[in-house]
Short mmCIF file of C-alpha atoms in Angstrom, two decimals:
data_model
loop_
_atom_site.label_atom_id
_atom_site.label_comp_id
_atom_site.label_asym_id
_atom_site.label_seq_id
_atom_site.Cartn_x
_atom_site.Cartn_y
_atom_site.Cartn_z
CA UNK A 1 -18.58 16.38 -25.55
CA UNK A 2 -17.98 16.00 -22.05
CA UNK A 3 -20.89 14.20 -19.96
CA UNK A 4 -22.32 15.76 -17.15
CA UNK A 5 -20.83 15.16 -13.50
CA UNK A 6 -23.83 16.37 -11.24
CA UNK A 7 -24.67 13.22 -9.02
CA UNK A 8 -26.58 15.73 -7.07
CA UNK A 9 -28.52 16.70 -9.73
CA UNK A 10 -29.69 13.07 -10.39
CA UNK A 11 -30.69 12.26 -6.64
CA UNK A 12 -32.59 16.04 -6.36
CA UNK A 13 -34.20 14.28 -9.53
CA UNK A 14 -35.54 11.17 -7.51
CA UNK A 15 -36.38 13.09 -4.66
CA UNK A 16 -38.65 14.99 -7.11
CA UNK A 17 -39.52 12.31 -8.84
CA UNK A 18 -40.52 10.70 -5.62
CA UNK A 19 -42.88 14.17 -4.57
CA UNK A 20 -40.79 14.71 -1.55
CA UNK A 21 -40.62 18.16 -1.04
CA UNK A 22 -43.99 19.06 -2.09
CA UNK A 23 -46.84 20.29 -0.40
CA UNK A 24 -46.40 20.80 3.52
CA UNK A 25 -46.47 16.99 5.41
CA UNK A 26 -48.01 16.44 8.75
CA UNK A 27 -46.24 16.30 11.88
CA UNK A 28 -46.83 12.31 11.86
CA UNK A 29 -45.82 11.70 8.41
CA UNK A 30 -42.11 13.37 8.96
CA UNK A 31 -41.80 11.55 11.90
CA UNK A 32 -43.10 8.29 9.99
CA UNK A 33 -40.41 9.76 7.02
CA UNK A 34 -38.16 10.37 9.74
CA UNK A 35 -38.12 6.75 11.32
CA UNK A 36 -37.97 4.87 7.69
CA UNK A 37 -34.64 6.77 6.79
CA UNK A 38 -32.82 5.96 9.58
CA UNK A 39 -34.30 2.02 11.10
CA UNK A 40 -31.50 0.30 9.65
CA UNK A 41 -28.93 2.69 11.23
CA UNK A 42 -31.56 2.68 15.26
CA UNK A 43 -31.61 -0.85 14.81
CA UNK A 44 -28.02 -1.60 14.57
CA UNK A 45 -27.50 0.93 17.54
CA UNK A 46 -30.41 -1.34 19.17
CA UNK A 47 -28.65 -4.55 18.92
CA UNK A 48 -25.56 -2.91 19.90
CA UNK A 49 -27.12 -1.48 23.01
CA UNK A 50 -29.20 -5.14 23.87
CA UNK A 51 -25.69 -6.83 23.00
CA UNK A 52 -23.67 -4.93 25.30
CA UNK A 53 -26.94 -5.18 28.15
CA UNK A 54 -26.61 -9.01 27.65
CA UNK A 55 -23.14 -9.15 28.65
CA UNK A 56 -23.15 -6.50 31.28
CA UNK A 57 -25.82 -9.26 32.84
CA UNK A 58 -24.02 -12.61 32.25
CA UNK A 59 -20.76 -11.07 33.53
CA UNK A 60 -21.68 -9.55 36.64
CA UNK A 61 -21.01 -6.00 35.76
CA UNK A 62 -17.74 -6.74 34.29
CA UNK A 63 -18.09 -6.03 30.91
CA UNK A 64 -18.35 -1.59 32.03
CA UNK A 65 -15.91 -1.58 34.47
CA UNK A 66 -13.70 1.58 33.39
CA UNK A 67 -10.43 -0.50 32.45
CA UNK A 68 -12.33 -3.38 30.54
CA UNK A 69 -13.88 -0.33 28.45
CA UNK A 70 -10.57 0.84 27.59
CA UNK A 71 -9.24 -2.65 27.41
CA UNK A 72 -12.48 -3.17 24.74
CA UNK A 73 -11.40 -0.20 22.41
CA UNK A 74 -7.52 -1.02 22.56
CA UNK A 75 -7.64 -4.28 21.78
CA UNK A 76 -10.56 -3.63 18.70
CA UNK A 77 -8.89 -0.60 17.18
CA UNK A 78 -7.78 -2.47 14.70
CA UNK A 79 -11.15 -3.42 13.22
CA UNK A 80 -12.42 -0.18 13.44
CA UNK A 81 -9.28 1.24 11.52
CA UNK A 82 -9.73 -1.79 8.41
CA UNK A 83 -13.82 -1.65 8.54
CA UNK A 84 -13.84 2.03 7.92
CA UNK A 85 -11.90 1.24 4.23
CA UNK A 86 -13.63 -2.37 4.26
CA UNK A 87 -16.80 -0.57 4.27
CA UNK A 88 -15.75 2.05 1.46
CA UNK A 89 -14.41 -1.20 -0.42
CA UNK A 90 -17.79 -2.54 -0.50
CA UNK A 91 -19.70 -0.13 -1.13
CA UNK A 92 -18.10 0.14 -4.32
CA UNK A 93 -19.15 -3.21 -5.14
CA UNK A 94 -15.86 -5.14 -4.70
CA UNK A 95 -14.19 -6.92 -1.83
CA UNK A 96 -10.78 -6.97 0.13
CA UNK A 97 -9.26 -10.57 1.55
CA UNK A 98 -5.62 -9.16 1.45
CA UNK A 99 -6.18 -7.02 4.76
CA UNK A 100 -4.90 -9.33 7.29
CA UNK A 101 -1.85 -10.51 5.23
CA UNK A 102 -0.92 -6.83 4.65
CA UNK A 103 -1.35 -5.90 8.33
CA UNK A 104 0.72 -9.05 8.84
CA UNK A 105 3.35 -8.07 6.48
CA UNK A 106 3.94 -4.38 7.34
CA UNK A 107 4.27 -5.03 10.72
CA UNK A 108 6.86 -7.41 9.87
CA UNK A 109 8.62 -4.59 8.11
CA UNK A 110 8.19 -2.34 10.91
CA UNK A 111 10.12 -4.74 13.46
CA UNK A 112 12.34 -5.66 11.33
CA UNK A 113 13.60 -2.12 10.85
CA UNK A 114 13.40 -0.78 14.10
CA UNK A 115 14.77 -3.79 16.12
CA UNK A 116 17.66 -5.53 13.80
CA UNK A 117 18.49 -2.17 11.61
CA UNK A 118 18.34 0.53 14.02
CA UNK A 119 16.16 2.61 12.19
CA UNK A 120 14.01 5.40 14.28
CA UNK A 121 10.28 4.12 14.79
CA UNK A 122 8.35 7.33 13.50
CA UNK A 123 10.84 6.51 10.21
CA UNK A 124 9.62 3.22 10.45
CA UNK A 125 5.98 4.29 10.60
CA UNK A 126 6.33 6.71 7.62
CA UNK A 127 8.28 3.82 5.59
CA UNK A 128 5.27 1.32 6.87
CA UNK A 129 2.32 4.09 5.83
CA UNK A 130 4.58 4.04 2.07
CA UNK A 131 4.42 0.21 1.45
CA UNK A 132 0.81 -0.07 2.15
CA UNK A 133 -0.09 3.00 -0.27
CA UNK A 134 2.33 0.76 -2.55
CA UNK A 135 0.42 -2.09 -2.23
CA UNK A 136 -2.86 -0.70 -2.61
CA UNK A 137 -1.34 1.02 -6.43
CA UNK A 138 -0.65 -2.61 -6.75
CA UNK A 139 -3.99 -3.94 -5.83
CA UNK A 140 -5.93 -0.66 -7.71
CA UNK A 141 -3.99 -1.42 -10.90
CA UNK A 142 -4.91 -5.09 -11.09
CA UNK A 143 -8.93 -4.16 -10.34
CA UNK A 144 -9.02 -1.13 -12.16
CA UNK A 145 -6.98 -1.08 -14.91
CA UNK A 146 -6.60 -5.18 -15.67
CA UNK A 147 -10.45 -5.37 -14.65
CA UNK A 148 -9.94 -8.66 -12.75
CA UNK A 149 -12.15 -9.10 -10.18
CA UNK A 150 -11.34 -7.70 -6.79
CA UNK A 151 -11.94 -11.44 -5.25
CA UNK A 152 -9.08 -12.84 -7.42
CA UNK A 153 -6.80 -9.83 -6.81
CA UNK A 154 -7.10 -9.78 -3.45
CA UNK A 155 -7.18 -13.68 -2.75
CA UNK A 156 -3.62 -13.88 -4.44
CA UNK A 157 -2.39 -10.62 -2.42
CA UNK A 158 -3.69 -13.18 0.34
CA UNK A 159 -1.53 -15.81 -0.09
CA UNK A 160 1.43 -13.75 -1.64
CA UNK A 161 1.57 -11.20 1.77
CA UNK A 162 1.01 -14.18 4.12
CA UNK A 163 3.81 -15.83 2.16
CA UNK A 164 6.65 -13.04 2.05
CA UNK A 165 5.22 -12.28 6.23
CA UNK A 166 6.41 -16.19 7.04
CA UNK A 167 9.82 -15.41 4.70
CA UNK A 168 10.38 -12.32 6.39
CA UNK A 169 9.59 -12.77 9.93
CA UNK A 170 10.86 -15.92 10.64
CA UNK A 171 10.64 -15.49 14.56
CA UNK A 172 9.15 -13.11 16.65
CA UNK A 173 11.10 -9.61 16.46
CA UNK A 174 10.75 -8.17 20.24
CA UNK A 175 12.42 -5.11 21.75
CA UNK A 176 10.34 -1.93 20.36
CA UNK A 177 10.40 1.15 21.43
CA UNK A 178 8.29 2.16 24.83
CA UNK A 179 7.17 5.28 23.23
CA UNK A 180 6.44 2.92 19.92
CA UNK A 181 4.34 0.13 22.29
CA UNK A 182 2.72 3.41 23.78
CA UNK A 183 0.38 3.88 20.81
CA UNK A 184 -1.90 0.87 21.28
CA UNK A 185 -0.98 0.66 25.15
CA UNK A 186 -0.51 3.77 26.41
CA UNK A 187 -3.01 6.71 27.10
CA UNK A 188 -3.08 10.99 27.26
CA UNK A 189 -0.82 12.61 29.35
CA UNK A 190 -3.03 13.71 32.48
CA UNK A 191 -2.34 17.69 32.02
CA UNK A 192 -5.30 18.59 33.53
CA UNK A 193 -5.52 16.80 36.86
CA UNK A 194 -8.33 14.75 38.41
CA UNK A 195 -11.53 15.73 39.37
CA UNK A 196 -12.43 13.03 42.32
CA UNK A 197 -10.42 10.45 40.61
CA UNK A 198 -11.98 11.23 36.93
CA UNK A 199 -9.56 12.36 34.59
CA UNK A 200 -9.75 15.86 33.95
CA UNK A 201 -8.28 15.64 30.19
CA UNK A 202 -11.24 12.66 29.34
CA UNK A 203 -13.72 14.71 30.67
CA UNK A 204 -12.94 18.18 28.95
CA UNK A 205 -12.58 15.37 25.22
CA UNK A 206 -16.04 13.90 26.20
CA UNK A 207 -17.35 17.44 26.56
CA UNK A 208 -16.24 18.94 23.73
CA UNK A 209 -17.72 15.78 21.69
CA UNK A 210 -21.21 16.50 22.77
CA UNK A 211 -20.61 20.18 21.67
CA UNK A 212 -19.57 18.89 17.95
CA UNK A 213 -22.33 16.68 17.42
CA UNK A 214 -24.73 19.00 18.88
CA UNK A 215 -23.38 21.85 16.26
CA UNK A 216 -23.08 19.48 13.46
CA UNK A 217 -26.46 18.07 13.92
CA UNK A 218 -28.07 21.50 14.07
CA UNK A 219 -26.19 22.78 11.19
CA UNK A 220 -26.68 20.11 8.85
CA UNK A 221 -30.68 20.37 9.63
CA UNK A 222 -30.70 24.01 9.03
CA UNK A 223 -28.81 23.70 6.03
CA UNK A 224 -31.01 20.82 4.60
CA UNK A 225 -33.82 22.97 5.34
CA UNK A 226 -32.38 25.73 3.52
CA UNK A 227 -31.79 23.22 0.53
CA UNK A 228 -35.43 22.50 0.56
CA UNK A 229 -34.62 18.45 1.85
CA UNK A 230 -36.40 16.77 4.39
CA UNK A 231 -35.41 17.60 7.75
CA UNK A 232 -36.48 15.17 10.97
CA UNK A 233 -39.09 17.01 13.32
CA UNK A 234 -37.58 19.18 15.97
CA UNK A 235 -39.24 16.70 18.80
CA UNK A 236 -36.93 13.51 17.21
CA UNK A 237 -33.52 15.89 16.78
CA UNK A 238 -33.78 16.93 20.13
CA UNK A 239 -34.16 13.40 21.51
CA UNK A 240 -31.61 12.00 19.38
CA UNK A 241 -29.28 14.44 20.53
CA UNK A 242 -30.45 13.53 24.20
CA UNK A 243 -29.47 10.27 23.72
CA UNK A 244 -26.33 10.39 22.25
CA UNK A 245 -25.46 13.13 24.52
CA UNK A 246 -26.05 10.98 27.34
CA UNK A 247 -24.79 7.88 25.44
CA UNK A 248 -21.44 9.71 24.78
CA UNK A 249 -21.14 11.33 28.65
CA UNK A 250 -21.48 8.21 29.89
CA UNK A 251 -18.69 6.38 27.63
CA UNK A 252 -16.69 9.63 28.81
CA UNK A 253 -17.06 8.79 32.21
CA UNK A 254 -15.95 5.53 32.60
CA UNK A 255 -12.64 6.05 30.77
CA UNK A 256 -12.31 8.93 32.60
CA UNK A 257 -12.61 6.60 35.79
CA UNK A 258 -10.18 4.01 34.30
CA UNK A 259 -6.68 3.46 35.08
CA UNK A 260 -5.48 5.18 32.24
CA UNK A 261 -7.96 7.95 30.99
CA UNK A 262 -8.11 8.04 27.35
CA UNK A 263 -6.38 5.61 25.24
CA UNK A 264 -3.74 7.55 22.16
CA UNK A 265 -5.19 4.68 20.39
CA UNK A 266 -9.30 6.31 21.17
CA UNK A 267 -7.30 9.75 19.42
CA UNK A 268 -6.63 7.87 16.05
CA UNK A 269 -9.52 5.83 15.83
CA UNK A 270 -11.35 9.14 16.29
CA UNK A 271 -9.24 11.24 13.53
CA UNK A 272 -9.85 8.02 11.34
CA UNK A 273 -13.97 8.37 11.89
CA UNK A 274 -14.12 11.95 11.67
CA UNK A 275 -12.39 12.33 8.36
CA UNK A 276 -13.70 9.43 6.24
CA UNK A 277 -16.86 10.53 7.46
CA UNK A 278 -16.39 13.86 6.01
CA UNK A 279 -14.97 12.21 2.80
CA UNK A 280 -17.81 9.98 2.58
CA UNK A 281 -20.79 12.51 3.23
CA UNK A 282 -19.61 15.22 2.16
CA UNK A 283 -17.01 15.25 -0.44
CA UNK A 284 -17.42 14.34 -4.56
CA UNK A 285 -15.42 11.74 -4.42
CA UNK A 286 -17.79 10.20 -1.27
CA UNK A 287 -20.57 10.32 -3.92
CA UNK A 288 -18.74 9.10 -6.66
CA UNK A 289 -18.20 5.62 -4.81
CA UNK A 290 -21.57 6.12 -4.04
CA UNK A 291 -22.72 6.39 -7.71
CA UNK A 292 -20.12 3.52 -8.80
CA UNK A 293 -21.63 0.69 -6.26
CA UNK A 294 -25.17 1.69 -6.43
CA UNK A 295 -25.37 1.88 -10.53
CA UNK A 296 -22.20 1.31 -12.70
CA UNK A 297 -23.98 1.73 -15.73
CA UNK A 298 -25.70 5.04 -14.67
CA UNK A 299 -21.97 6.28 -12.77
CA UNK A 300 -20.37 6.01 -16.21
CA UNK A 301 -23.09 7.63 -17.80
CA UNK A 302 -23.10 10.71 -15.54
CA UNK A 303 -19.27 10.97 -16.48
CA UNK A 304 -17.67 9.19 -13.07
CA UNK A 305 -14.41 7.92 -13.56
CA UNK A 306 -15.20 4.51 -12.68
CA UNK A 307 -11.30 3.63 -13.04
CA UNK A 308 -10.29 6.45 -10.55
CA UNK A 309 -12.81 5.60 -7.96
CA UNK A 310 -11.67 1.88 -8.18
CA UNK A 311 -8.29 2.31 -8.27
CA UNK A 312 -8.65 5.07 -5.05
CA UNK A 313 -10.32 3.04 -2.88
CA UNK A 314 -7.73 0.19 -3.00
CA UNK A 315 -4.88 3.01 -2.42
CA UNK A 316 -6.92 3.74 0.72
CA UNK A 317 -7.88 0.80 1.68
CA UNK A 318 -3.56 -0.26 1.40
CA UNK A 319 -3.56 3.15 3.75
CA UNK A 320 -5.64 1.94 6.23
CA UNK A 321 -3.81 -1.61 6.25
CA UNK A 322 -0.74 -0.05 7.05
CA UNK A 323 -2.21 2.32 9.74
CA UNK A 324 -3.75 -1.04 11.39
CA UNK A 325 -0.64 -2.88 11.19
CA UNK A 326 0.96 0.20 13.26
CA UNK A 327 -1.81 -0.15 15.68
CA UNK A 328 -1.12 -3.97 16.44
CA UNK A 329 2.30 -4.26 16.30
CA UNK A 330 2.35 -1.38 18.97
CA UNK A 331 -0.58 -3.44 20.77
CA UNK A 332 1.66 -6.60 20.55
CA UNK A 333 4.58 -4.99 20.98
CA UNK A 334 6.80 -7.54 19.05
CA UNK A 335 6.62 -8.13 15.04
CA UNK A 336 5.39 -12.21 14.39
CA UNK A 337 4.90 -13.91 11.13
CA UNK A 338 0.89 -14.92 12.71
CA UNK A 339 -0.18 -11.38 12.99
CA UNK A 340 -3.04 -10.08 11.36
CA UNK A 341 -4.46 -13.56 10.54
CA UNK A 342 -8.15 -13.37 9.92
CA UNK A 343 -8.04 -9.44 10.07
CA UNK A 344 -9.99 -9.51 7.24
CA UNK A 345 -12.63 -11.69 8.57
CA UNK A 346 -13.32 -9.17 11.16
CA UNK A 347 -13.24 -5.79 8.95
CA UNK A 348 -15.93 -7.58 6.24
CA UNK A 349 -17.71 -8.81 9.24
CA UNK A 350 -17.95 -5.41 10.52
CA UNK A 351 -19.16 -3.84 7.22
CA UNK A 352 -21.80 -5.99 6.94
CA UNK A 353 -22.87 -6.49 10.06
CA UNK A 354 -22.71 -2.34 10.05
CA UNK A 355 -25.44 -2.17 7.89
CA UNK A 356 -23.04 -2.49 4.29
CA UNK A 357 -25.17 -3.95 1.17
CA UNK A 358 -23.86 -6.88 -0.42
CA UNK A 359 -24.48 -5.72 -3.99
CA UNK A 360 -22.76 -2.14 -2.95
CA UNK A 361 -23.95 1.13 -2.99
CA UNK A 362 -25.42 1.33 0.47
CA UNK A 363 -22.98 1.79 3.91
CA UNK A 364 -21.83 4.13 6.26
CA UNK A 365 -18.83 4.82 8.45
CA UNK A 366 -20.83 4.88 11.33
CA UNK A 367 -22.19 1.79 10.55
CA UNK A 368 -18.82 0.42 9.74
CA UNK A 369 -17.68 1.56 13.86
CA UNK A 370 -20.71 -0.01 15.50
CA UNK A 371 -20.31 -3.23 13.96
CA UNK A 372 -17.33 -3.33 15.09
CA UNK A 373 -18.23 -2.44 18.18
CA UNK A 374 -20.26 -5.10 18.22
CA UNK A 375 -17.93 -7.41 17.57
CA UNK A 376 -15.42 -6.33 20.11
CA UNK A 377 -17.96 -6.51 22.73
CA UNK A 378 -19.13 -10.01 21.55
CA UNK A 379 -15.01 -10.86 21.93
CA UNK A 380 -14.48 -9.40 25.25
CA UNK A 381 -17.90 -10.29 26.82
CA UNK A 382 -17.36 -14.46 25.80
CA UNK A 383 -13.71 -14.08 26.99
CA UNK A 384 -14.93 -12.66 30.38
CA UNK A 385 -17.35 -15.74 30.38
CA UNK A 386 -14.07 -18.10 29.40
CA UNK A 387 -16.32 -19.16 26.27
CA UNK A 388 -13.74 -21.69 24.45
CA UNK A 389 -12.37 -19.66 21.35
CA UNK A 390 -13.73 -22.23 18.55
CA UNK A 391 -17.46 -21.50 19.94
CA UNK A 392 -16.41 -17.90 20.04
CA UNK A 393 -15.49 -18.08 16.33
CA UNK A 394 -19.05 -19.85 15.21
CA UNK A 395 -21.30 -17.49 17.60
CA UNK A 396 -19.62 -14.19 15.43
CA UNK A 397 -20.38 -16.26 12.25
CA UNK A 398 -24.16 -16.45 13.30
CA UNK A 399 -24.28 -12.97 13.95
CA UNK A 400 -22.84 -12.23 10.60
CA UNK A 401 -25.03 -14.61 9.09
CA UNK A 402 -27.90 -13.11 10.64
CA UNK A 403 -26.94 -9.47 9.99
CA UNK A 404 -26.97 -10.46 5.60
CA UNK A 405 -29.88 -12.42 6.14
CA UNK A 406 -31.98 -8.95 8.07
CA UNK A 407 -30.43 -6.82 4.79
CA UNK A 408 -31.74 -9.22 1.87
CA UNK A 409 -34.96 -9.73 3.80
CA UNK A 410 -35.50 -6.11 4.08
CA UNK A 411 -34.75 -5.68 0.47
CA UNK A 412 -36.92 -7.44 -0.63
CA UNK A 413 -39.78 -6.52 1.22
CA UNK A 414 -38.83 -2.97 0.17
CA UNK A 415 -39.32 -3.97 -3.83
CA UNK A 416 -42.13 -6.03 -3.13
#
C-alpha cells in the first residue's frame, strides 16, 4: 500500500494542532504573530542595512557611489549563484565542499575549449552547464545511493576537481571572447535612452520590480486568507511593501546613475532568485527537501523519496557550479588553475549567515542572497578601507561565527 504524500496535510495538522486559526485574534496579537514569523528574516535585513551604514560612514560615501554598487554585485555574483544551491544543500541536512574545485575545474574546461580548440563560447557554455550536471549525478549517486556522507563525498570531489583543475590548466588560458567577458563585465544595451543621465532601461527594470512584489505580496495574502492561514495585518503589509519599495527604487537608482546601467550579470542573478524561489516555496519538490532536512524519519514515513530529493539537490547544486564557473571566468576573463579557491567558503558562509539551520530543515533563498550580500559588502567596504586581506579573511569568520552562534542561541531559547 502506497503511503500518503500530503506534506501539506501534516503542517495544516500542526497549525491545528497549534490552535492557529481559531477564534478571531486581536489586532496586537497578529502583529505580535506577525513579528515572531519573520525576526530572523528583519533581523538579517537589519544587520545588512547597519552593515552597509557602517561602511557608507568609514568610507566617506564610497561604498554607494553608482559604479562601486555595480562593481559590488559583479564581482559577488558568484556567491549569490552557489549560496542559492548551498542553501538548498543544507537544508537538506548535508553539505557541499566540492563547489570551488568544480567552479575551478569547469572554467578550466571552458578556456580550454574556446581559446586552444576553437570551439564557439555559447557551445562552450552548454558543454560547461553538461559537466557540472555530470558531476552533480556523480556526487548524488555517492550520497544517495552509496549513503556516504555528503562531507566525505564532497571533501574527495575537493581534492579530486582541484587536482584534475592544476592537470588541466597548467597556465593561465587568456584570449576569450568580448561578447564571452561581457557576461560578468558588461551591462544592458541602453535602448531606451537617458533620463538626466539615469538610464532609462534600469529605471523601467526597477519599476517593474516594485510592481511584482507589490502583486505577489498581495496575492499571496489574499490567497492565504482564502486558505484560512494567518495573514500579517494590513498596517505591517503595507509598510513592508513601503520599505522595500523604497529599498528597491533606491538600488534602481544608483545603477541607473552608474557608468554602465544594469549589469547582464544583475539579469542572471535575478532569473536564478526568482526561480529557485518559486521551486522552493511553491513547488512539491521545495517541500519535499523541506520534509527531508527537518524530519527524515517522518519524510520517509509520509512516502518522500528521500533518495530522489538527495540525489536532486546534488544535480542542482553541480548546475549551479557550472553556472558560477561561467560567471567568473567571464569576470576574469582568462581560465587559471587558482580559480574558484575557497568558493565554497563563501556559498556555506552565506547560507548560514542567511539565516540556514545547521541541523537542516530551516532556510530560504532570500536569506541565502542577503548573506551574501553581506558578505560582498563586508569585501568591498574593507578593500575600500585597504584592510590587509588576512584580517579581511578572520573579520568574515567572526561574522560567520557569530551568525551560528545567534541561530543555536535562539533555538534553544525557543525549546526552553
Amino acid at each position: 500500500m502506497s503511503q500518503p504524500t500530503d506534506i501539506t496535510s501534516v503542517e495544516r495538522g500542526a497549525e491545528r494542532a497549534s490552535g492557529r486559526g481559531q477564534g478571531t485574534p486581536t489586532a496586537g496579537a497578529r502583529l505580535r504573530d506577525s513579528l515572531g514569523r519573520n525576526l530572523r528574516q528583519y533581523g538579517i535585513l537589519a544587520a545588512l542595512v547597519a552593515i552597509i551604514v557602517f561602511f557608507q560612514v568609514l568610507t566617506g560615501g564610497l561604498l554607494l557611489a553608482p559604479n562601486n554598487v555595480a562593481s559590488l554585485i559583479q564581482q559577488n555574483a558568484y556567491v549569490m549563484i552557489l549560496a542559492v544551491g548551498m542553501v538548498m544543500i543544507i537544508i537538506a541536512r548535508h553539505i557541499d565542499l566540492s563547489v570551488g574545485s568544480i567552479v575551478g575545474f569547469v572554467g578550466g574546461v571552458i578556456g580550454l575549449l574556446v581559446v586552444n580548440s576553437g570551439v564557439p563560447w555559447p557551445v562552450a557554455v552548454l558543454v560547461a552547464i553538461v559537466i557540472g550536471l555530470l558531476i552533480g549525478c556523480w556526487q548524488g549517486f555517492w550520497v544517495a545511493i552509496m549513503e556516504i556522507p555528503a562531507f566525505i563525498v564532497t571533501l574527495g570531489s575537493m581534492l579530486i576537481f582541484r587536482g584534475l583543475t592544476v592537470v588541466l590548466v597548467q597556465r593561465t588560458v587568456s584570449g576569450l571572447p568580448p561578447a564571452f567577458v561581457s557576461i560578468a563585465n558588461g551591462s544592458l544595451p541602453a535602448w531606451l535612452g537617458y533620463l538626466k543621465n539615469y538610464d532609462g532601461v534600469t529605471i523601467l527594470i526597477g519599476l517593474l520590480a516594485i510592481a511584482g512584489l507589490v502583486l505577489t505580496q498581495l496575492r499571496a495574502r489574499r490567497r492565504n486568507r482564502a486558505a484560512g492561514r494567518a495573514v500579517d495585518p494590513a498596517g505591517v503589509v503595507a509598510a513592508r511593501l513601503l520599505v522595500f519599495a523604497a529599498a528597491i527604487g533606491f538600488f534602481t537608482m544608483l545603477l541607473a546613475y552608474s557608468a554602465g546601467g544594469t549589469p547582464i550579470v544583475l539579469v542572471i542573478v535575478g532569473a536564478v532568485i526568482l526561480i529557485y524561489s518559486f521551486v522552493m516555496n511553491k513547488s512539491v519538490f521545495g517541500r519535499h527537501i523541506y520534509a527531508v532536512g527537518g524530519n527524515l524519519k517522518a519524510a520517509r514515513l509520509s512516502g518522500v523519496n528521500v533518495r530522489r530529493v538527495d540525489f536532486l539537490v546534488f544535480v542542482n547544486m553541480g548546475f549551479l557550479a557550472s553556472l558560477a564557473a561561467i560567471v567568473t571566468t567571464s569576470r576574469a576573463g582568462a581560465a587559471v588553475s587558482t580559480a574558484g579557491n575557497l568558493y565554497e567558503m563563501d556559498a556555506i558562509a552565506a547560507a548560514y549567515i542567511g539565516g540556514a539551520a545547521v541541523s537542516g530543515g530551516v532556510g530560504r533563498v532570500s536569506g541565502a542572497i542577503i548573506g551574501a550580500l553581506i558578505m560582498g559588502v563586508l569585501n568591498m567596504g574593507l578593500s575600500i578601507m585597504a584592510v590587509d586581506s588576512a584580517w579581511q579573511q578572520a573579520i568574515k569568520g567572526l561574522v560567520l561565527v557569530l551568525a551560528v552562534a545567534v541561530d543555536i542561541v535562539g533555538k534553544r531559547r525557543s525549546t526552553a
